[in-house]
mmCIF file of C-alpha atoms and ligand atoms in Angstrom:
data_model
loop_
_atom_site.group_PDB
_atom_site.id
_atom_site.type_symbol
_atom_site.label_atom_id
_atom_site.label_comp_id
_atom_site.label_asym_id
_atom_site.label_seq_id
_atom_site.Cartn_x
_atom_site.Cartn_y
_atom_site.Cartn_z
ATOM 1 C CA MET A 1 -19.932 2.043 41.135
ATOM 2 C CA VAL A 2 -17.647 4.038 38.820
ATOM 3 C CA SER A 3 -19.005 6.772 36.582
ATOM 4 C CA TYR A 4 -17.595 6.947 33.074
ATOM 5 C CA LYS A 5 -17.510 10.694 33.488
ATOM 6 C CA GLU A 6 -14.748 10.343 36.071
ATOM 7 C CA LEU A 7 -12.775 8.311 33.521
ATOM 8 C CA GLY A 8 -12.930 11.046 30.863
ATOM 9 C CA LEU A 9 -15.240 9.021 28.612
ATOM 10 C CA VAL A 10 -18.393 10.336 26.917
ATOM 11 C CA ASN A 11 -21.734 8.758 26.012
ATOM 12 C CA THR A 12 -23.034 8.659 22.431
ATOM 13 C CA ARG A 13 -25.880 11.191 22.626
ATOM 14 C CA GLU A 14 -24.246 14.370 21.365
ATOM 15 C CA MET A 15 -21.838 12.519 19.104
ATOM 16 C CA PHE A 16 -24.706 10.781 17.273
ATOM 17 C CA ALA A 17 -26.817 13.925 16.933
ATOM 18 C CA LYS A 18 -23.882 15.684 15.254
ATOM 19 C CA ALA A 19 -23.109 12.690 13.029
ATOM 20 C CA VAL A 20 -26.707 12.397 11.795
ATOM 21 C CA ALA A 21 -26.878 16.129 11.081
ATOM 22 C CA GLY A 22 -23.404 16.177 9.508
ATOM 23 C CA GLY A 23 -23.801 13.159 7.202
ATOM 24 C CA TYR A 24 -20.978 11.057 8.608
ATOM 25 C CA ALA A 25 -20.720 8.016 10.884
ATOM 26 C CA ILE A 26 -18.750 7.278 14.051
ATOM 27 C CA PRO A 27 -16.423 4.267 13.884
ATOM 28 C CA ALA A 28 -17.110 1.522 16.412
ATOM 29 C CA PHE A 29 -14.023 -0.656 16.578
ATOM 30 C CA ASN A 30 -13.875 -3.808 18.739
ATOM 31 C CA PHE A 31 -10.808 -4.382 20.862
ATOM 32 C CA ASN A 32 -9.461 -7.389 22.740
ATOM 33 C CA ASN A 33 -5.814 -6.503 23.304
ATOM 34 C CA MET A 34 -3.305 -3.695 23.763
ATOM 35 C CA GLU A 35 -2.076 -3.491 20.170
ATOM 36 C CA GLN A 36 -5.590 -3.062 18.806
ATOM 37 C CA LEU A 37 -6.355 -0.389 21.361
ATOM 38 C CA GLN A 38 -3.118 1.477 20.631
ATOM 39 C CA ALA A 39 -3.845 1.403 16.903
ATOM 40 C CA ILE A 40 -7.418 2.656 17.407
ATOM 41 C CA ILE A 41 -6.317 5.515 19.648
ATOM 42 C CA GLN A 42 -3.387 6.507 17.427
ATOM 43 C CA ALA A 43 -5.654 6.614 14.359
ATOM 44 C CA SER A 44 -8.422 8.527 16.173
ATOM 45 C CA ALA A 45 -6.011 11.017 17.737
ATOM 46 C CA GLU A 46 -4.229 11.656 14.457
ATOM 47 C CA THR A 47 -7.470 12.232 12.555
ATOM 48 C CA LYS A 48 -9.322 13.852 15.485
ATOM 49 C CA SER A 49 -12.206 11.459 15.019
ATOM 50 C CA PRO A 50 -14.694 10.592 17.758
ATOM 51 C CA VAL A 51 -14.459 6.872 18.400
ATOM 52 C CA ILE A 52 -16.379 4.050 20.043
ATOM 53 C CA LEU A 53 -14.314 1.337 21.728
ATOM 54 C CA GLN A 54 -16.401 -1.811 21.663
ATOM 55 C CA VAL A 55 -16.077 -4.677 24.090
ATOM 56 C CA SER A 56 -17.968 -7.877 23.301
ATOM 57 C CA LYS A 57 -18.912 -10.513 25.832
ATOM 58 C CA GLY A 58 -16.192 -12.649 24.239
ATOM 59 C CA ALA A 59 -13.651 -9.858 24.726
ATOM 60 C CA ARG A 60 -14.632 -9.554 28.387
ATOM 61 C CA ASN A 61 -14.067 -13.252 28.853
ATOM 62 C CA TYR A 62 -10.791 -13.200 26.914
ATOM 63 C CA ALA A 63 -9.121 -10.131 28.346
ATOM 64 C CA ASN A 64 -10.838 -9.669 31.720
ATOM 65 C CA GLN A 65 -13.464 -6.979 32.134
ATOM 66 C CA THR A 66 -11.637 -5.031 34.839
ATOM 67 C CA LEU A 67 -8.462 -4.883 32.818
ATOM 68 C CA LEU A 68 -10.392 -3.699 29.745
ATOM 69 C CA ARG A 69 -12.002 -0.939 31.764
ATOM 70 C CA TYR A 70 -8.635 0.300 33.007
ATOM 71 C CA MET A 71 -7.263 0.045 29.475
ATOM 72 C CA ALA A 72 -10.063 2.326 28.257
ATOM 73 C CA GLU A 73 -9.289 4.786 31.045
ATOM 74 C CA GLY A 74 -5.632 4.603 30.011
ATOM 75 C CA ALA A 75 -6.681 5.189 26.420
ATOM 76 C CA VAL A 76 -8.117 8.604 27.310
ATOM 77 C CA GLU A 77 -4.811 9.635 28.869
ATOM 78 C CA TYR A 78 -2.843 8.131 25.975
ATOM 79 C CA ALA A 79 -4.965 10.118 23.493
ATOM 80 C CA LYS A 80 -4.137 13.344 25.350
ATOM 81 C CA GLU A 81 -0.456 12.428 25.384
ATOM 82 C CA LEU A 82 -0.670 12.075 21.607
ATOM 83 C CA GLY A 83 -1.835 15.690 21.406
ATOM 84 C CA TRP A 84 -5.609 15.147 21.173
ATOM 85 C CA GLU A 85 -6.724 17.848 23.563
ATOM 86 C CA HIS A 86 -10.386 16.867 23.878
ATOM 87 C CA PRO A 87 -10.682 13.167 23.121
ATOM 88 C CA GLN A 88 -14.225 11.936 22.489
ATOM 89 C CA ILE A 89 -14.042 8.282 23.403
ATOM 90 C CA VAL A 90 -16.990 6.014 24.187
ATOM 91 C CA LEU A 91 -16.596 2.691 26.003
ATOM 92 C CA HIS A 92 -19.411 0.507 24.716
ATOM 93 C CA LEU A 93 -20.649 -3.007 25.458
ATOM 94 C CA ASP A 94 -21.194 -4.814 22.148
ATOM 95 C CA HIS A 95 -24.063 -7.338 21.942
ATOM 96 C CA GLY A 96 -24.994 -7.432 25.618
ATOM 97 C CA ASP A 97 -27.379 -10.348 25.997
ATOM 98 C CA SER A 98 -28.791 -9.860 29.501
ATOM 99 C CA PHE A 99 -29.831 -7.137 31.930
ATOM 100 C CA GLU A 100 -27.174 -8.328 34.411
ATOM 101 C CA LEU A 101 -24.346 -7.971 31.882
ATOM 102 C CA CYS A 102 -25.491 -4.485 30.854
ATOM 103 C CA LYS A 103 -25.863 -3.433 34.493
ATOM 104 C CA SER A 104 -22.411 -4.691 35.366
ATOM 105 C CA CYS A 105 -20.921 -2.635 32.506
ATOM 106 C CA VAL A 106 -22.829 0.508 33.545
ATOM 107 C CA ASP A 107 -21.618 -0.029 37.125
ATOM 108 C CA MET A 108 -17.980 -0.396 36.114
ATOM 109 C CA GLY A 109 -17.700 2.729 33.947
ATOM 110 C CA PHE A 110 -18.973 1.947 30.453
ATOM 111 C CA SER A 111 -20.576 5.010 28.860
ATOM 112 C CA SER A 112 -22.797 3.080 26.477
ATOM 113 C CA VAL A 113 -24.271 -0.420 26.287
ATOM 114 C CA MET A 114 -26.001 -2.503 23.662
ATOM 115 C CA ILE A 115 -28.782 -4.811 24.667
ATOM 116 C CA ASP A 116 -29.226 -7.249 21.814
ATOM 117 C CA ALA A 117 -32.520 -9.041 22.286
ATOM 118 C CA SER A 118 -33.129 -9.176 18.538
ATOM 119 C CA SER A 119 -33.351 -12.962 18.507
ATOM 120 C CA LYS A 120 -36.212 -12.874 21.042
ATOM 121 C CA PRO A 121 -39.894 -12.367 20.190
ATOM 122 C CA TYR A 122 -40.830 -8.704 19.628
ATOM 123 C CA GLU A 123 -42.545 -8.081 22.992
ATOM 124 C CA GLU A 124 -39.673 -9.738 24.900
ATOM 125 C CA ASN A 125 -37.170 -7.593 22.996
ATOM 126 C CA ILE A 126 -39.153 -4.510 24.038
ATOM 127 C CA ALA A 127 -39.435 -5.535 27.696
ATOM 128 C CA LEU A 128 -35.728 -6.360 28.114
ATOM 129 C CA THR A 129 -34.543 -3.303 26.209
ATOM 130 C CA LYS A 130 -36.818 -1.047 28.288
ATOM 131 C CA LYS A 131 -35.451 -2.520 31.521
ATOM 132 C CA VAL A 132 -31.870 -1.818 30.443
ATOM 133 C CA VAL A 133 -32.766 1.715 29.290
ATOM 134 C CA GLU A 134 -34.436 2.511 32.623
ATOM 135 C CA TYR A 135 -31.346 1.417 34.533
ATOM 136 C CA ALA A 136 -28.718 2.945 32.222
ATOM 137 C CA HIS A 137 -30.420 6.316 31.869
ATOM 138 C CA GLN A 138 -30.237 6.896 35.616
ATOM 139 C CA PHE A 139 -26.486 7.194 35.084
ATOM 140 C CA ASP A 140 -26.639 8.997 31.728
ATOM 141 C CA VAL A 141 -25.388 5.889 29.944
ATOM 142 C CA THR A 142 -26.781 5.552 26.407
ATOM 143 C CA VAL A 143 -28.384 2.354 25.098
ATOM 144 C CA GLU A 144 -28.300 0.734 21.661
ATOM 145 C CA ALA A 145 -30.990 -1.814 20.823
ATOM 146 C CA GLU A 146 -31.504 -4.092 17.828
ATOM 147 C CA LEU A 147 -34.517 -4.889 15.706
ATOM 148 C CA GLY A 148 -34.305 -7.394 12.865
ATOM 149 C CA VAL A 149 -31.874 -10.302 12.608
ATOM 150 C CA LEU A 150 -28.463 -10.310 10.949
ATOM 151 C CA ALA A 151 -27.232 -13.481 9.293
ATOM 152 C CA GLY A 152 -24.158 -15.108 10.818
ATOM 153 C CA VAL A 153 -22.857 -15.117 14.330
ATOM 154 C CA GLU A 154 -24.020 -12.547 16.863
ATOM 155 C CA ASP A 155 -21.494 -13.250 19.590
ATOM 156 C CA GLU A 156 -22.589 -16.678 20.763
ATOM 157 C CA VAL A 157 -25.986 -16.528 19.062
ATOM 158 C CA SER A 158 -25.944 -17.859 15.538
ATOM 159 C CA ALA A 159 -28.777 -16.981 13.154
ATOM 160 C CA GLU A 160 -29.487 -19.288 10.261
ATOM 161 C CA GLU A 161 -31.405 -16.664 8.371
ATOM 162 C CA SER A 162 -31.479 -12.917 8.403
ATOM 163 C CA HIS A 163 -34.677 -10.914 8.654
ATOM 164 C CA TYR A 164 -34.613 -7.314 7.556
ATOM 165 C CA THR A 165 -35.896 -4.832 10.108
ATOM 166 C CA LYS A 166 -39.580 -4.125 9.508
ATOM 167 C CA PRO A 167 -39.991 -0.352 9.058
ATOM 168 C CA GLU A 168 -43.560 -0.559 10.370
ATOM 169 C CA GLU A 169 -42.231 -1.642 13.795
ATOM 170 C CA VAL A 170 -39.563 0.988 14.437
ATOM 171 C CA ILE A 171 -41.719 3.829 15.802
ATOM 172 C CA ASP A 172 -43.445 1.545 18.308
ATOM 173 C CA PHE A 173 -40.119 -0.039 19.309
ATOM 174 C CA ALA A 174 -38.189 3.207 19.770
ATOM 175 C CA THR A 175 -41.050 4.899 21.627
ATOM 176 C CA ARG A 176 -41.812 2.061 24.000
ATOM 177 C CA THR A 177 -38.197 1.182 24.826
ATOM 178 C CA GLY A 178 -36.724 4.700 24.976
ATOM 179 C CA CYS A 179 -33.512 3.408 23.361
ATOM 180 C CA ASP A 180 -30.993 5.980 22.133
ATOM 181 C CA SER A 181 -30.022 4.251 18.900
ATOM 182 C CA LEU A 182 -31.225 1.326 16.846
ATOM 183 C CA ALA A 183 -29.210 -1.373 15.080
ATOM 184 C CA ILE A 184 -31.037 -2.527 11.977
ATOM 185 C CA SER A 185 -30.760 -5.400 9.542
ATOM 186 C CA ILE A 186 -30.451 -4.385 5.877
ATOM 187 C CA GLY A 187 -28.156 -7.095 4.545
ATOM 188 C CA THR A 188 -24.922 -6.734 6.527
ATOM 189 C CA SER A 189 -23.693 -9.683 8.582
ATOM 190 C CA HIS A 190 -20.899 -10.567 10.971
ATOM 191 C CA GLY A 191 -17.551 -12.147 10.163
ATOM 192 C CA ALA A 192 -15.391 -12.598 7.059
ATOM 193 C CA TYR A 193 -17.981 -14.682 5.188
ATOM 194 C CA LYS A 194 -20.943 -12.384 4.844
ATOM 195 C CA PHE A 195 -22.376 -13.974 1.734
ATOM 196 C CA THR A 196 -22.292 -17.437 0.240
ATOM 197 C CA PRO A 197 -21.015 -17.706 -3.347
ATOM 198 C CA GLU A 198 -24.623 -18.509 -4.343
ATOM 199 C CA GLN A 199 -25.782 -15.100 -3.082
ATOM 200 C CA CYS A 200 -23.106 -13.317 -5.135
ATOM 201 C CA THR A 201 -22.156 -12.883 -8.747
ATOM 202 C CA ARG A 202 -18.537 -13.302 -9.863
ATOM 203 C CA ASP A 203 -16.484 -10.578 -11.540
ATOM 204 C CA PRO A 204 -15.285 -12.274 -14.741
ATOM 205 C CA LYS A 205 -12.071 -10.187 -14.802
ATOM 206 C CA THR A 206 -10.854 -10.813 -11.264
ATOM 207 C CA GLY A 207 -12.754 -13.972 -10.356
ATOM 208 C CA ARG A 208 -13.779 -12.243 -7.111
ATOM 209 C CA LEU A 209 -17.241 -12.522 -5.601
ATOM 210 C CA VAL A 210 -19.479 -9.460 -5.947
ATOM 211 C CA PRO A 211 -21.996 -9.315 -3.067
ATOM 212 C CA PRO A 212 -25.642 -8.283 -3.407
ATOM 213 C CA PRO A 213 -26.290 -4.612 -2.520
ATOM 214 C CA LEU A 214 -27.560 -3.518 0.892
ATOM 215 C CA ALA A 215 -31.302 -2.866 1.186
ATOM 216 C CA PHE A 216 -31.130 0.938 1.036
ATOM 217 C CA ASN A 217 -34.887 1.029 0.444
ATOM 218 C CA VAL A 218 -35.453 -0.452 3.923
ATOM 219 C CA LEU A 219 -33.003 2.049 5.454
ATOM 220 C CA HIS A 220 -34.767 4.978 3.770
ATOM 221 C CA GLU A 221 -38.173 3.788 4.944
ATOM 222 C CA ILE A 222 -36.876 3.547 8.502
ATOM 223 C CA GLU A 223 -35.423 7.052 8.228
ATOM 224 C CA LYS A 224 -38.797 8.356 7.102
ATOM 225 C CA LYS A 225 -40.519 6.764 10.095
ATOM 226 C CA LEU A 226 -37.951 8.046 12.606
ATOM 227 C CA PRO A 227 -36.515 11.284 11.236
ATOM 228 C CA GLY A 228 -33.096 12.058 12.724
ATOM 229 C CA PHE A 229 -33.053 8.958 14.940
ATOM 230 C CA PRO A 230 -29.550 7.392 15.220
ATOM 231 C CA ILE A 231 -29.246 4.164 13.228
ATOM 232 C CA VAL A 232 -26.450 1.601 13.656
ATOM 233 C CA LEU A 233 -24.981 -0.900 11.212
ATOM 234 C CA HIS A 234 -23.366 -4.049 12.552
ATOM 235 C CA GLY A 235 -21.392 -6.504 10.439
ATOM 236 C CA SER A 236 -19.872 -3.743 8.332
ATOM 237 C CA SER A 237 -16.392 -5.001 7.598
ATOM 238 C CA SER A 238 -15.391 -4.818 3.952
ATOM 239 C CA VAL A 239 -13.051 -7.817 4.098
ATOM 240 C CA PRO A 240 -10.234 -6.101 2.127
ATOM 241 C CA GLN A 241 -9.128 -8.535 -0.559
ATOM 242 C CA GLU A 242 -5.479 -7.485 -0.219
ATOM 243 C CA TYR A 243 -5.468 -8.888 3.333
ATOM 244 C CA VAL A 244 -7.251 -12.054 2.255
ATOM 245 C CA ASP A 245 -4.599 -12.501 -0.470
ATOM 246 C CA ILE A 246 -1.677 -11.940 1.940
ATOM 247 C CA ILE A 247 -3.190 -14.425 4.389
ATOM 248 C CA ASN A 248 -3.729 -17.031 1.671
ATOM 249 C CA GLU A 249 -0.254 -16.477 0.198
ATOM 250 C CA HIS A 250 1.376 -17.048 3.575
ATOM 251 C CA GLY A 251 -0.189 -20.311 4.644
ATOM 252 C CA GLY A 252 -3.714 -19.177 5.526
ATOM 253 C CA LYS A 253 -6.950 -20.471 4.123
ATOM 254 C CA LEU A 254 -9.762 -17.983 3.585
ATOM 255 C CA PRO A 255 -11.329 -18.923 0.264
ATOM 256 C CA ASP A 256 -14.041 -16.591 -1.043
ATOM 257 C CA ALA A 257 -14.128 -14.360 2.046
ATOM 258 C CA VAL A 258 -16.263 -11.357 1.135
ATOM 259 C CA GLY A 259 -17.570 -8.215 2.868
ATOM 260 C CA ILE A 260 -19.592 -5.035 2.355
ATOM 261 C CA PRO A 261 -18.217 -2.755 -0.380
ATOM 262 C CA GLU A 262 -16.871 0.473 1.093
ATOM 263 C CA GLU A 263 -18.796 2.698 -1.366
ATOM 264 C CA GLN A 264 -22.028 1.376 0.145
ATOM 265 C CA LEU A 265 -20.840 2.150 3.679
ATOM 266 C CA ARG A 266 -19.832 5.639 2.541
ATOM 267 C CA GLU A 267 -23.330 6.058 1.134
ATOM 268 C CA ALA A 268 -24.919 4.786 4.367
ATOM 269 C CA SER A 269 -22.779 7.160 6.462
ATOM 270 C CA LYS A 270 -24.441 10.113 4.740
ATOM 271 C CA SER A 271 -27.847 8.974 6.030
ATOM 272 C CA ALA A 272 -29.129 8.521 9.598
ATOM 273 C CA VAL A 273 -26.590 5.710 9.990
ATOM 274 C CA CYS A 274 -24.293 7.246 12.587
ATOM 275 C CA LYS A 275 -22.397 4.216 13.978
ATOM 276 C CA ILE A 276 -20.673 1.588 11.855
ATOM 277 C CA ASN A 277 -19.253 -1.534 13.505
ATOM 278 C CA ILE A 278 -15.958 -2.933 12.272
ATOM 279 C CA ASP A 279 -14.193 -5.880 13.855
ATOM 280 C CA SER A 280 -13.335 -8.508 11.235
ATOM 281 C CA ASP A 281 -11.268 -6.117 9.072
ATOM 282 C CA SER A 282 -8.952 -5.443 11.983
ATOM 283 C CA ARG A 283 -8.627 -9.190 12.625
ATOM 284 C CA LEU A 284 -7.695 -9.654 8.964
ATOM 285 C CA ALA A 285 -5.139 -6.815 9.036
ATOM 286 C CA MET A 286 -3.539 -8.260 12.148
ATOM 287 C CA THR A 287 -3.483 -11.820 10.831
ATOM 288 C CA ALA A 288 -2.077 -10.776 7.433
ATOM 289 C CA ALA A 289 0.781 -8.828 9.040
ATOM 290 C CA ILE A 290 1.645 -11.606 11.497
ATOM 291 C CA ARG A 291 1.509 -14.381 8.875
ATOM 292 C CA LYS A 292 3.830 -12.375 6.619
ATOM 293 C CA VAL A 293 6.464 -12.005 9.356
ATOM 294 C CA PHE A 294 6.198 -15.672 10.346
ATOM 295 C CA ASP A 295 6.600 -16.777 6.743
ATOM 296 C CA GLU A 296 9.367 -14.374 5.740
ATOM 297 C CA LYS A 297 11.345 -14.399 9.004
ATOM 298 C CA PRO A 298 10.948 -17.863 10.496
ATOM 299 C CA GLY A 299 13.679 -17.146 13.047
ATOM 300 C CA GLU A 300 11.748 -14.277 14.612
ATOM 301 C CA PHE A 301 10.421 -15.016 18.085
ATOM 302 C CA ASP A 302 10.173 -11.619 19.781
ATOM 303 C CA PRO A 303 6.401 -10.897 19.811
ATOM 304 C CA ARG A 304 7.096 -7.189 19.365
ATOM 305 C CA LYS A 305 8.569 -7.982 15.944
ATOM 306 C CA TYR A 306 5.267 -9.343 14.677
ATOM 307 C CA LEU A 307 2.739 -7.562 16.886
ATOM 308 C CA GLY A 308 4.429 -4.232 16.006
ATOM 309 C CA PRO A 309 3.852 -4.610 12.240
ATOM 310 C CA ALA A 310 0.322 -5.885 13.020
ATOM 311 C CA ARG A 311 -0.356 -2.722 15.033
ATOM 312 C CA ASP A 312 0.947 -0.522 12.191
ATOM 313 C CA GLU A 313 -1.279 -2.304 9.679
ATOM 314 C CA MET A 314 -4.354 -1.934 11.914
ATOM 315 C CA LYS A 315 -3.645 1.766 12.382
ATOM 316 C CA LYS A 316 -3.482 2.190 8.586
ATOM 317 C CA LEU A 317 -6.802 0.368 8.272
ATOM 318 C CA TYR A 318 -8.523 2.446 10.985
ATOM 319 C CA MET A 319 -7.301 5.706 9.440
ATOM 320 C CA HIS A 320 -8.563 4.625 6.046
ATOM 321 C CA LYS A 321 -11.996 3.808 7.473
ATOM 322 C CA ILE A 322 -12.214 7.123 9.337
ATOM 323 C CA VAL A 323 -11.087 9.332 6.462
ATOM 324 C CA ASN A 324 -12.276 7.555 3.317
ATOM 325 C CA VAL A 325 -15.315 5.563 4.409
ATOM 326 C CA LEU A 326 -17.041 7.075 7.464
ATOM 327 C CA GLY A 327 -15.974 10.704 7.084
ATOM 328 C CA SER A 328 -15.558 11.252 10.824
ATOM 329 C CA ASP A 329 -12.104 12.889 10.652
ATOM 330 C CA GLY A 330 -11.858 16.339 12.197
ATOM 331 C CA LYS A 331 -15.179 15.958 14.025
ATOM 332 C CA ALA A 332 -13.655 15.884 17.527
ATOM 333 C CA LEU A 333 -11.240 18.800 17.542
HETATM 334 O O1 G3H B 401 -20.350 -8.831 16.642
HETATM 335 C C1 G3H B 401 -19.420 -9.518 17.026
HETATM 336 C C2 G3H B 401 -18.077 -8.893 17.200
HETATM 337 O O2 G3H B 401 -17.320 -9.027 16.032
HETATM 338 C C3 G3H B 401 -17.389 -9.478 18.411
HETATM 339 O O3 G3H B 401 -16.952 -10.758 18.176
HETATM 340 O O4 G3H B 401 -17.835 -12.078 20.088
HETATM 341 O O5 G3H B 401 -15.881 -12.872 18.748
HETATM 342 O O6 G3H B 401 -15.636 -10.932 20.298
HETATM 343 P P1 G3H B 401 -16.560 -11.726 19.419
HETATM 344 P P1 13P B 402 -17.797 -7.355 11.354
HETATM 345 O O1 13P B 402 -17.689 -8.806 11.649
HETATM 346 O O2 13P B 402 -18.332 -7.116 9.967
HETATM 347 O O3 13P B 402 -16.513 -6.625 11.558
HETATM 348 O O4 13P B 402 -18.877 -6.718 12.349
HETATM 349 C C1 13P B 402 -18.529 -6.382 13.663
HETATM 350 C C2 13P B 402 -19.704 -6.065 14.523
HETATM 351 O O5 13P B 402 -20.812 -5.865 14.090
HETATM 352 C C3 13P B 402 -19.469 -5.996 15.966
HETATM 353 O O6 13P B 402 -20.639 -5.827 16.687
HETATM 354 ZN ZN1 ZN B 403 -22.336 -6.774 15.833
#
């Protein structure tokens, strides 16, 4: 049993309370490898933004859970080395799908876990979430739960259809489970294809898809039911079209990839939404940078020569999100 406190990590409780009161959101960036982690920490340290490092079940399988835990511990020290005196870094399990997985993360030093039982019937979601909360709270680890179903892929669970969170359920759910934050469904979805062309209109000038707006009415109703309660948005990548273009110009194939417009995420950050999950945008930044090097310098074979530019591009992206979209810069001085 390792406590996250010994590793210099923090849970989300205080961070979320401040974010809700201050009208900004904390970035939750997924990581699977060293370059991503370096870019996240460099961007957070430079902007003094609290940050959530997210590890999915897939990331645990890919990179090895023990290694990831030590990398997060290393990240705290790295942040200090970069001059961030009091780093506020959370190590969070993204889309945990069982009690055993959540427990194993709590036991190995995670400071926050998500139990995602949103695809299960309501009462089963409550029972499983409550069980995780009871275990995690003994160690002061915070728990995110989910109510409502996002379209697209939720780790290995794929949902054909999304169902917005029902505002009439949130008080009962939050009270009975004791969860610390709630992920809701208001029209975001995972991946680089959040909407089909049929769900969008097309900008006649650019030919780009324009997605339907998020259901802010549902968000506001939820806020009214649970005043000040921390709300989380998954599937919140914007799918920057400049990356999609670079990828497509250099041998990739991502036709009509479309995400959530950043103005809408900025708007959401001002509400009780205090955690915004971004993974796909970093994948796109990395892929665009690597494809460009491969195409323009076919003789290059030193991984540092393409992973380095990929890291720089991801750092630029993370800083942009922190400063211009979520507004979390300067909140962890
Ligand atoms: O919500 C899903 C995250 O983007 C993690 O994706 O399961 O492919 O690591 P992954
Ligand atoms: P994106 O696929 O939009 O980046 O969402 C990531 C996410 O929600 C991770 O849990
Ligand atoms: Zn997610």
